[in-house]
mmCIF file of C-alpha atoms in Angstrom:
data_model
loop_
_atom_site.group_PDB
_atom_site.id
_atom_site.type_symbol
_atom_site.label_atom_id
_atom_site.label_comp_id
_atom_site.label_asym_id
_atom_site.label_seq_id
_atom_site.Cartn_x
_atom_site.Cartn_y
_atom_site.Cartn_z
ATOM 1 C CA MET A 74 64.040 57.223 32.016
ATOM 2 C CA SER A 75 61.252 54.726 32.023
ATOM 3 C CA SER A 76 58.104 55.046 34.027
ATOM 4 C CA SER A 77 59.033 52.161 35.855
ATOM 5 C CA ASP A 78 62.414 53.227 36.766
ATOM 6 C CA GLU A 79 60.933 56.459 38.251
ATOM 7 C CA GLN A 80 58.280 53.862 40.006
ATOM 8 C CA ASN A 81 60.997 52.431 41.621
ATOM 9 C CA MET A 82 62.559 55.735 43.089
ATOM 10 C CA THR A 83 61.368 57.737 46.207
ATOM 11 C CA ILE A 84 60.713 61.136 44.892
ATOM 12 C CA PRO A 85 60.760 63.761 47.320
ATOM 13 C CA THR A 86 57.474 66.046 47.382
ATOM 14 C CA TYR A 87 57.159 69.540 48.405
ATOM 15 C CA ASP A 88 55.427 68.480 51.867
ATOM 16 C CA ASP A 89 58.606 66.951 52.265
ATOM 17 C CA VAL A 90 60.496 70.177 51.952
ATOM 18 C CA LEU A 91 58.175 72.083 54.480
ATOM 19 C CA ILE A 92 58.861 69.024 57.016
ATOM 20 C CA ALA A 93 62.701 69.254 56.225
ATOM 21 C CA HIS A 94 62.546 72.965 56.838
ATOM 22 C CA GLU A 95 61.208 72.609 60.147
ATOM 23 C CA ARG A 96 63.131 69.825 61.226
ATOM 24 C CA ILE A 97 66.713 71.661 60.409
ATOM 25 C CA LYS A 98 65.779 75.160 61.569
ATOM 26 C CA PRO A 99 67.868 74.767 64.820
ATOM 27 C CA TYR A 100 70.843 73.732 62.807
ATOM 28 C CA ILE A 101 71.061 75.991 60.119
ATOM 29 C CA HIS A 102 71.360 79.632 59.091
ATOM 30 C CA GLU A 103 68.650 81.503 57.026
ATOM 31 C CA THR A 104 71.567 82.579 54.734
ATOM 32 C CA PRO A 105 71.399 86.308 53.633
ATOM 33 C CA VAL A 106 70.839 87.708 50.070
ATOM 34 C CA LEU A 107 73.592 90.076 48.861
ATOM 35 C CA THR A 108 73.456 92.439 45.973
ATOM 36 C CA SER A 109 76.326 94.378 44.125
ATOM 37 C CA ARG A 110 75.583 97.348 41.681
ATOM 38 C CA PHE A 111 79.050 97.074 39.990
ATOM 39 C CA LEU A 112 78.204 93.397 38.931
ATOM 40 C CA ASN A 113 74.419 94.234 38.005
ATOM 41 C CA GLU A 114 75.765 96.973 35.556
ATOM 42 C CA LEU A 115 78.492 94.885 34.312
ATOM 43 C CA THR A 116 75.666 92.042 33.595
ATOM 44 C CA GLY A 117 72.750 94.040 32.716
ATOM 45 C CA ALA A 118 70.854 91.904 35.186
ATOM 46 C CA GLU A 119 69.629 92.261 38.725
ATOM 47 C CA LEU A 120 71.252 89.775 40.326
ATOM 48 C CA PHE A 121 70.445 88.437 44.062
ATOM 49 C CA PHE A 122 73.194 85.971 45.561
ATOM 50 C CA LYS A 123 71.917 83.600 48.095
ATOM 51 C CA CYS A 124 74.857 83.377 50.227
ATOM 52 C CA GLU A 125 75.272 79.717 51.533
ATOM 53 C CA ASN A 126 79.001 80.164 51.532
ATOM 54 C CA LEU A 127 77.634 82.014 55.018
ATOM 55 C CA GLN A 128 76.115 78.680 56.143
ATOM 56 C CA LYS A 129 76.675 76.479 59.023
ATOM 57 C CA ALA A 130 79.770 74.456 57.865
ATOM 58 C CA GLY A 131 80.313 76.832 55.232
ATOM 59 C CA ALA A 132 78.116 75.171 52.505
ATOM 60 C CA PHE A 133 74.221 74.714 51.706
ATOM 61 C CA LYS A 134 75.011 70.695 51.641
ATOM 62 C CA VAL A 135 74.352 71.239 55.764
ATOM 63 C CA ARG A 136 70.597 71.500 54.980
ATOM 64 C CA GLY A 137 70.539 67.834 53.097
ATOM 65 C CA ALA A 138 72.800 66.533 55.914
ATOM 66 C CA SER A 139 70.751 67.460 58.614
ATOM 67 C CA ASN A 140 67.611 66.651 57.718
ATOM 68 C CA ALA A 141 68.985 63.002 56.981
ATOM 69 C CA VAL A 142 70.590 62.770 60.240
ATOM 70 C CA PHE A 143 67.666 64.240 62.175
ATOM 71 C CA GLY A 144 64.883 62.084 60.627
ATOM 72 C CA LEU A 145 66.687 58.774 61.576
ATOM 73 C CA SER A 146 65.149 56.959 64.416
ATOM 74 C CA GLU A 147 66.926 56.222 67.881
ATOM 75 C CA GLU A 148 67.929 53.033 66.726
ATOM 76 C CA GLU A 149 69.451 53.879 63.424
ATOM 77 C CA ALA A 150 71.099 56.890 64.595
ATOM 78 C CA LYS A 151 73.077 54.602 67.338
ATOM 79 C CA ILE A 152 75.073 52.813 64.317
ATOM 80 C CA GLY A 153 75.932 56.068 62.723
ATOM 81 C CA VAL A 154 75.812 57.316 59.030
ATOM 82 C CA ALA A 155 78.679 57.140 56.386
ATOM 83 C CA THR A 156 78.810 58.856 52.999
ATOM 84 C CA HIS A 157 81.610 59.546 50.319
ATOM 85 C CA SER A 158 82.119 63.159 49.634
ATOM 86 C CA SER A 159 85.160 65.708 47.820
ATOM 87 C CA GLY A 160 84.539 67.903 50.459
ATOM 88 C CA ASN A 161 81.267 70.019 51.461
ATOM 89 C CA HIS A 162 78.586 66.889 51.893
ATOM 90 C CA ALA A 163 81.511 65.108 54.013
ATOM 91 C CA LEU A 164 82.133 68.286 56.445
ATOM 92 C CA SER A 165 78.101 68.950 56.385
ATOM 93 C CA LEU A 166 77.205 65.320 57.465
ATOM 94 C CA SER A 167 79.706 65.661 60.002
ATOM 95 C CA TYR A 168 78.815 68.804 61.680
ATOM 96 C CA ALA A 169 75.091 67.325 61.162
ATOM 97 C CA ALA A 170 76.104 63.727 62.940
ATOM 98 C CA GLY A 171 78.137 65.848 65.998
ATOM 99 C CA GLN A 172 75.366 67.967 66.488
ATOM 100 C CA ARG A 173 73.481 64.577 67.158
ATOM 101 C CA GLY A 174 76.052 62.962 68.887
ATOM 102 C CA ILE A 175 76.381 60.303 66.437
ATOM 103 C CA PRO A 176 79.380 58.247 64.534
ATOM 104 C CA VAL A 177 80.401 59.199 60.906
ATOM 105 C CA THR A 178 82.532 58.062 58.394
ATOM 106 C CA VAL A 179 83.551 59.593 55.146
ATOM 107 C CA VAL A 180 85.357 58.232 51.980
ATOM 108 C CA MET A 181 87.001 61.345 50.386
ATOM 109 C CA PRO A 182 89.438 61.751 47.663
ATOM 110 C CA ARG A 183 93.069 61.668 48.718
ATOM 111 C CA THR A 184 92.855 64.976 46.638
ATOM 112 C CA ALA A 185 90.319 66.946 48.303
ATOM 113 C CA PRO A 186 90.943 70.372 49.749
ATOM 114 C CA GLN A 187 92.936 69.985 52.708
ATOM 115 C CA ALA A 188 90.578 72.567 54.203
ATOM 116 C CA LYS A 189 87.664 70.583 53.698
ATOM 117 C CA LYS A 190 89.604 67.418 55.180
ATOM 118 C CA ASP A 191 90.373 69.533 58.255
ATOM 119 C CA ALA A 192 86.865 70.510 58.692
ATOM 120 C CA VAL A 193 85.540 66.990 58.720
ATOM 121 C CA ILE A 194 88.044 65.803 61.397
ATOM 122 C CA GLY A 195 86.854 69.087 63.426
ATOM 123 C CA TYR A 196 83.710 68.095 63.360
ATOM 124 C CA GLY A 197 84.387 64.337 64.984
ATOM 125 C CA GLY A 198 84.179 62.749 61.431
ATOM 126 C CA THR A 199 86.379 59.839 60.310
ATOM 127 C CA ILE A 200 87.952 60.023 56.814
ATOM 128 C CA VAL A 201 88.834 56.986 54.528
ATOM 129 C CA GLU A 202 90.611 58.184 51.615
ATOM 130 C CA CYS A 203 90.228 56.730 47.841
ATOM 131 C CA GLU A 204 91.525 57.506 44.693
ATOM 132 C CA PRO A 205 90.104 60.815 42.942
ATOM 133 C CA SER A 206 87.880 58.670 40.626
ATOM 134 C CA THR A 207 83.973 57.861 40.811
ATOM 135 C CA SER A 208 84.829 54.289 40.737
ATOM 136 C CA SER A 209 87.323 54.152 43.589
ATOM 137 C CA ARG A 210 85.088 56.195 45.489
ATOM 138 C CA GLU A 211 82.328 53.847 45.341
ATOM 139 C CA ALA A 212 84.285 50.857 45.821
ATOM 140 C CA VAL A 213 85.954 52.191 48.747
ATOM 141 C CA PHE A 214 82.865 53.177 50.579
ATOM 142 C CA ALA A 215 81.141 49.591 49.635
ATOM 143 C CA ASP A 216 83.805 48.169 52.224
ATOM 144 C CA VAL A 217 83.042 51.050 54.637
ATOM 145 C CA VAL A 218 79.076 50.300 54.662
ATOM 146 C CA ALA A 219 79.813 46.524 54.662
ATOM 147 C CA GLU A 220 82.020 46.705 57.795
ATOM 148 C CA SER A 221 80.172 49.290 59.901
ATOM 149 C CA GLY A 222 76.134 48.994 58.759
ATOM 150 C CA ALA A 223 76.205 52.704 58.934
ATOM 151 C CA ASP A 224 73.025 54.692 56.867
ATOM 152 C CA PHE A 225 74.438 55.319 53.923
ATOM 153 C CA VAL A 226 73.351 59.374 53.237
ATOM 154 C CA HIS A 227 74.754 59.996 49.586
ATOM 155 C CA PRO A 228 75.843 63.414 48.778
ATOM 156 C CA TYR A 229 72.850 64.352 46.343
ATOM 157 C CA ASN A 230 70.891 61.074 45.194
ATOM 158 C CA ASP A 231 68.956 60.978 48.353
ATOM 159 C CA PRO A 232 65.474 62.198 48.878
ATOM 160 C CA ARG A 233 65.914 63.004 52.022
ATOM 161 C CA VAL A 234 69.037 65.452 50.977
ATOM 162 C CA ILE A 235 67.281 66.483 48.023
ATOM 163 C CA ALA A 236 64.424 67.864 50.459
ATOM 164 C CA GLY A 237 66.789 69.454 52.534
ATOM 165 C CA GLN A 238 68.605 71.297 49.711
ATOM 166 C CA ALA A 239 65.210 72.538 48.506
ATOM 167 C CA THR A 240 65.130 75.091 51.761
ATOM 168 C CA CYS A 241 67.596 76.654 50.140
ATOM 169 C CA SER A 242 65.236 78.290 47.387
ATOM 170 C CA LYS A 243 62.289 77.989 49.580
ATOM 171 C CA GLU A 244 64.315 80.969 51.744
ATOM 172 C CA LEU A 245 65.214 82.650 48.277
ATOM 173 C CA LEU A 246 61.872 83.249 47.456
ATOM 174 C CA SER A 247 60.312 84.556 50.492
ATOM 175 C CA GLN A 248 63.335 87.038 50.371
ATOM 176 C CA VAL A 249 63.371 88.327 46.833
ATOM 177 C CA GLU A 250 60.267 88.636 45.258
ATOM 178 C CA ASN A 251 59.532 88.554 41.441
ATOM 179 C CA LEU A 252 62.398 86.444 40.285
ATOM 180 C CA ASP A 253 62.750 85.646 36.474
ATOM 181 C CA ALA A 254 65.106 82.692 37.123
ATOM 182 C CA VAL A 255 67.362 80.881 39.436
ATOM 183 C CA VAL A 256 70.953 80.027 38.482
ATOM 184 C CA ALA A 257 72.601 77.212 40.388
ATOM 185 C CA PRO A 258 75.919 75.113 39.916
ATOM 186 C CA ILE A 259 75.333 71.512 38.800
ATOM 187 C CA GLY A 260 77.690 68.407 39.907
ATOM 188 C CA GLY A 261 75.860 65.626 40.708
ATOM 189 C CA GLY A 262 72.562 67.588 40.862
ATOM 190 C CA GLY A 263 71.408 67.907 44.685
ATOM 191 C CA MET A 264 71.168 71.734 44.602
ATOM 192 C CA ILE A 265 69.646 71.886 41.469
ATOM 193 C CA SER A 266 67.188 69.358 41.903
ATOM 194 C CA GLY A 267 66.080 71.017 45.355
ATOM 195 C CA THR A 268 65.631 74.119 43.477
ATOM 196 C CA CYS A 269 63.754 72.483 40.700
ATOM 197 C CA LEU A 270 61.530 70.814 43.648
ATOM 198 C CA THR A 271 60.601 74.031 45.292
ATOM 199 C CA ILE A 272 60.381 76.393 42.382
ATOM 200 C CA SER A 273 58.171 73.869 40.328
ATOM 201 C CA ASN A 274 55.703 73.819 42.946
ATOM 202 C CA ILE A 275 55.543 77.274 44.171
ATOM 203 C CA ALA A 276 56.898 79.424 41.546
ATOM 204 C CA PRO A 277 56.528 77.530 38.165
ATOM 205 C CA GLU A 278 56.873 80.713 36.137
ATOM 206 C CA VAL A 279 60.575 80.907 37.841
ATOM 207 C CA LYS A 280 63.370 79.492 34.646
ATOM 208 C CA ILE A 281 66.227 77.224 36.123
ATOM 209 C CA TYR A 282 69.587 77.336 34.694
ATOM 210 C CA ALA A 283 72.232 75.140 35.896
ATOM 211 C CA ALA A 284 75.984 76.287 35.426
ATOM 212 C CA GLU A 285 78.909 73.575 34.577
ATOM 213 C CA PRO A 286 82.697 73.801 34.329
ATOM 214 C CA LEU A 287 83.327 72.842 30.694
ATOM 215 C CA ASN A 288 85.936 70.807 31.774
ATOM 216 C CA ALA A 289 83.227 68.315 33.726
ATOM 217 C CA ASP A 290 80.108 69.156 31.660
ATOM 218 C CA ASP A 291 78.472 65.589 31.624
ATOM 219 C CA ALA A 292 75.466 66.981 32.706
ATOM 220 C CA ALA A 293 75.242 69.310 30.079
ATOM 221 C CA ARG A 294 75.968 66.434 27.490
ATOM 222 C CA SER A 295 73.454 64.413 29.459
ATOM 223 C CA PHE A 296 70.769 67.164 28.800
ATOM 224 C CA ARG A 297 71.299 67.278 25.454
ATOM 225 C CA ALA A 298 71.544 63.499 24.543
ATOM 226 C CA GLY A 299 68.355 62.809 26.860
ATOM 227 C CA HIS A 300 69.822 60.407 28.970
ATOM 228 C CA ILE A 301 72.862 60.195 31.720
ATOM 229 C CA ILE A 302 76.245 60.647 30.453
ATOM 230 C CA ALA A 303 78.622 59.928 33.367
ATOM 231 C CA ASP A 304 82.417 60.917 33.602
ATOM 232 C CA ASP A 305 84.723 59.294 36.157
ATOM 233 C CA ALA A 306 87.059 61.631 36.662
ATOM 234 C CA PRO A 307 86.748 64.765 35.150
ATOM 235 C CA ASP A 308 89.652 67.421 36.308
ATOM 236 C CA THR A 309 88.544 71.069 37.221
ATOM 237 C CA VAL A 310 88.968 73.956 39.484
ATOM 238 C CA ALA A 311 85.675 73.819 40.515
ATOM 239 C CA ASP A 312 86.428 70.368 42.778
ATOM 240 C CA GLY A 313 82.604 70.258 44.105
ATOM 241 C CA LEU A 314 81.370 69.557 40.572
ATOM 242 C CA LYS A 315 83.103 66.963 39.645
ATOM 243 C CA VAL A 316 80.502 64.029 40.138
ATOM 244 C CA PRO A 317 78.247 62.729 37.660
ATOM 245 C CA LEU A 318 74.517 62.833 37.947
ATOM 246 C CA LYS A 319 72.247 59.898 39.139
ATOM 247 C CA ASP A 320 68.959 58.463 38.471
ATOM 248 C CA LEU A 321 67.117 60.979 41.151
ATOM 249 C CA THR A 322 68.588 64.091 40.201
ATOM 250 C CA TRP A 323 68.098 63.359 36.578
ATOM 251 C CA HIS A 324 64.349 62.823 37.062
ATOM 252 C CA PHE A 325 64.316 66.596 38.109
ATOM 253 C CA VAL A 326 66.996 68.109 35.833
ATOM 254 C CA SER A 327 65.191 66.402 32.851
ATOM 255 C CA ASN A 328 61.682 67.404 34.082
ATOM 256 C CA HIS A 329 62.194 71.074 34.809
ATOM 257 C CA VAL A 330 65.789 72.630 34.005
ATOM 258 C CA THR A 331 65.593 74.998 31.309
ATOM 259 C CA ASP A 332 69.175 74.899 30.165
ATOM 260 C CA ILE A 333 72.305 74.081 31.277
ATOM 261 C CA PHE A 334 75.511 76.394 30.514
ATOM 262 C CA THR A 335 79.008 75.921 30.695
ATOM 263 C CA ALA A 336 82.270 78.252 31.779
ATOM 264 C CA THR A 337 85.958 77.633 31.219
ATOM 265 C CA GLU A 338 88.553 77.344 33.802
ATOM 266 C CA ASP A 339 89.904 80.687 33.168
ATOM 267 C CA GLU A 340 85.993 82.360 33.118
ATOM 268 C CA ILE A 341 85.335 80.386 36.342
ATOM 269 C CA ILE A 342 88.769 81.768 38.044
ATOM 270 C CA ASP A 343 87.758 85.379 36.764
ATOM 271 C CA ALA A 344 84.335 85.312 38.365
ATOM 272 C CA MET A 345 85.356 83.942 41.483
ATOM 273 C CA LYS A 346 87.919 86.470 41.959
ATOM 274 C CA LEU A 347 85.404 89.222 40.640
ATOM 275 C CA ILE A 348 82.985 88.328 43.623
ATOM 276 C CA TRP A 349 85.736 88.192 46.161
ATOM 277 C CA LYS A 350 86.698 91.694 44.882
ATOM 278 C CA ARG A 351 83.707 93.504 44.666
ATOM 279 C CA MET A 352 81.382 91.627 47.174
ATOM 280 C CA LYS A 353 84.088 91.046 49.680
ATOM 281 C CA ILE A 354 83.216 87.604 50.244
ATOM 282 C CA VAL A 355 84.911 84.156 50.476
ATOM 283 C CA MET A 356 83.351 81.568 48.049
ATOM 284 C CA GLU A 357 84.892 78.631 46.381
ATOM 285 C CA PRO A 358 85.130 77.907 42.691
ATOM 286 C CA SER A 359 82.540 76.069 42.157
ATOM 287 C CA SER A 360 80.290 78.981 43.417
ATOM 288 C CA ALA A 361 81.925 81.196 40.832
ATOM 289 C CA VAL A 362 80.609 78.982 38.002
ATOM 290 C CA PRO A 363 76.913 80.843 37.779
ATOM 291 C CA LEU A 364 78.217 84.096 37.541
ATOM 292 C CA ALA A 365 80.646 82.853 34.765
ATOM 293 C CA VAL A 366 77.730 81.534 32.894
ATOM 294 C CA ILE A 367 75.770 84.830 33.341
ATOM 295 C CA LEU A 368 78.565 86.977 32.015
ATOM 296 C CA LYS A 369 78.911 84.434 29.165
ATOM 297 C CA ASN A 370 75.571 84.506 28.114
ATOM 298 C CA PRO A 371 74.183 88.281 28.605
ATOM 299 C CA GLU A 372 71.637 87.601 25.925
ATOM 300 C CA VAL A 373 69.771 85.107 28.260
ATOM 301 C CA PHE A 374 69.954 86.957 31.217
ATOM 302 C CA LYS A 375 69.811 90.788 30.708
ATOM 303 C CA GLY A 376 67.025 92.781 31.640
ATOM 304 C CA LYS A 377 66.243 90.111 34.281
ATOM 305 C CA ARG A 378 65.711 89.324 37.876
ATOM 306 C CA ILE A 379 68.227 86.452 38.679
ATOM 307 C CA GLY A 380 68.576 84.466 41.967
ATOM 308 C CA VAL A 381 72.178 83.144 41.811
ATOM 309 C CA ILE A 382 72.910 80.421 44.512
ATOM 310 C CA ILE A 383 76.499 80.576 45.992
ATOM 311 C CA THR A 384 76.755 77.115 47.262
ATOM 312 C CA GLY A 385 79.871 77.250 49.497
ATOM 313 C CA GLY A 386 82.538 78.849 51.011
ATOM 314 C CA ASN A 387 85.285 76.176 51.956
ATOM 315 C CA VAL A 388 88.312 77.517 49.996
ATOM 316 C CA ASP A 389 92.059 76.366 50.677
ATOM 317 C CA LEU A 390 93.214 79.947 51.138
ATOM 318 C CA ASP A 391 96.787 78.750 50.586
ATOM 319 C CA LYS A 392 95.807 77.579 46.985
ATOM 320 C CA LEU A 393 93.542 79.915 45.584
ATOM 321 C CA PRO A 394 93.565 79.381 41.734
ATOM 322 C CA TRP A 395 94.717 82.740 40.868
ATOM 323 C CA LEU A 396 97.672 82.790 42.778
ATOM 324 C CA ASN A 397 99.042 80.418 39.801
ATOM 325 C CA ASN A 398 96.952 81.374 37.394
ATOM 326 C CA LYS A 399 98.452 83.746 34.366
#
């Protein structure tokens, strides 16, 4: 990315994170950090799980969505908000818009989990369906915005959203001292960008690792190549991690991430099942990718204190991945 491209972007600052945290506090939980002696022994590391699966609307994305919605002027809010999302951002924006009492329209892939569609409708959102590809999603969404004039709250490539997501690692650092690293999933890069924004400002010695499905490894390939490589329609059980990086999230990833590790579908499912079984918490496949890469790369994490962000818990209980696996 050239310096002129960066000058054209609005890059959020840590001051924006502090403002966001005050703005959204009435609408979010400060989620707990849980530990597991079994998983510590298995990995050889001390793992601290930041449980955003217990967040309002069941995912970290309510942080960024709430920051965007409650940052609108009264005039802007009347017109409402709109987005495209495979699920968690859709239902989080619907939750936030419902809290403010404004209209929200969401473009979702027809293949998105029914549990996430039901949640959007339950929060008062209107769904417009598209085909399960980035190109279809963006084309259908362009028509929606042209018709309504609603404020576009991008799922991740939006400075308001990234500043909101950054409040998650801000809480984590206040809850757990002396972390060596934080591991978070990466799809479009909203959570990892927020993590970079916070950690680079208040704990720059803490390493940041991103965890990605091998079946949707465009961020890992981008990281190695030094420029964005975007896949249009990857197929992975981690449905929240199918979208590509954009210019704003690439800014944070390319400047602050130490490395990006990948995990296979079986490794993701095994890690998800392990967390359900040992920690007794409901989390979705995307949230299992960090544990999967920690288990896969013991030499990187052994003996370290690691923050692990469990990003969401909105899973379709009738379609748990291990029910059809092996």
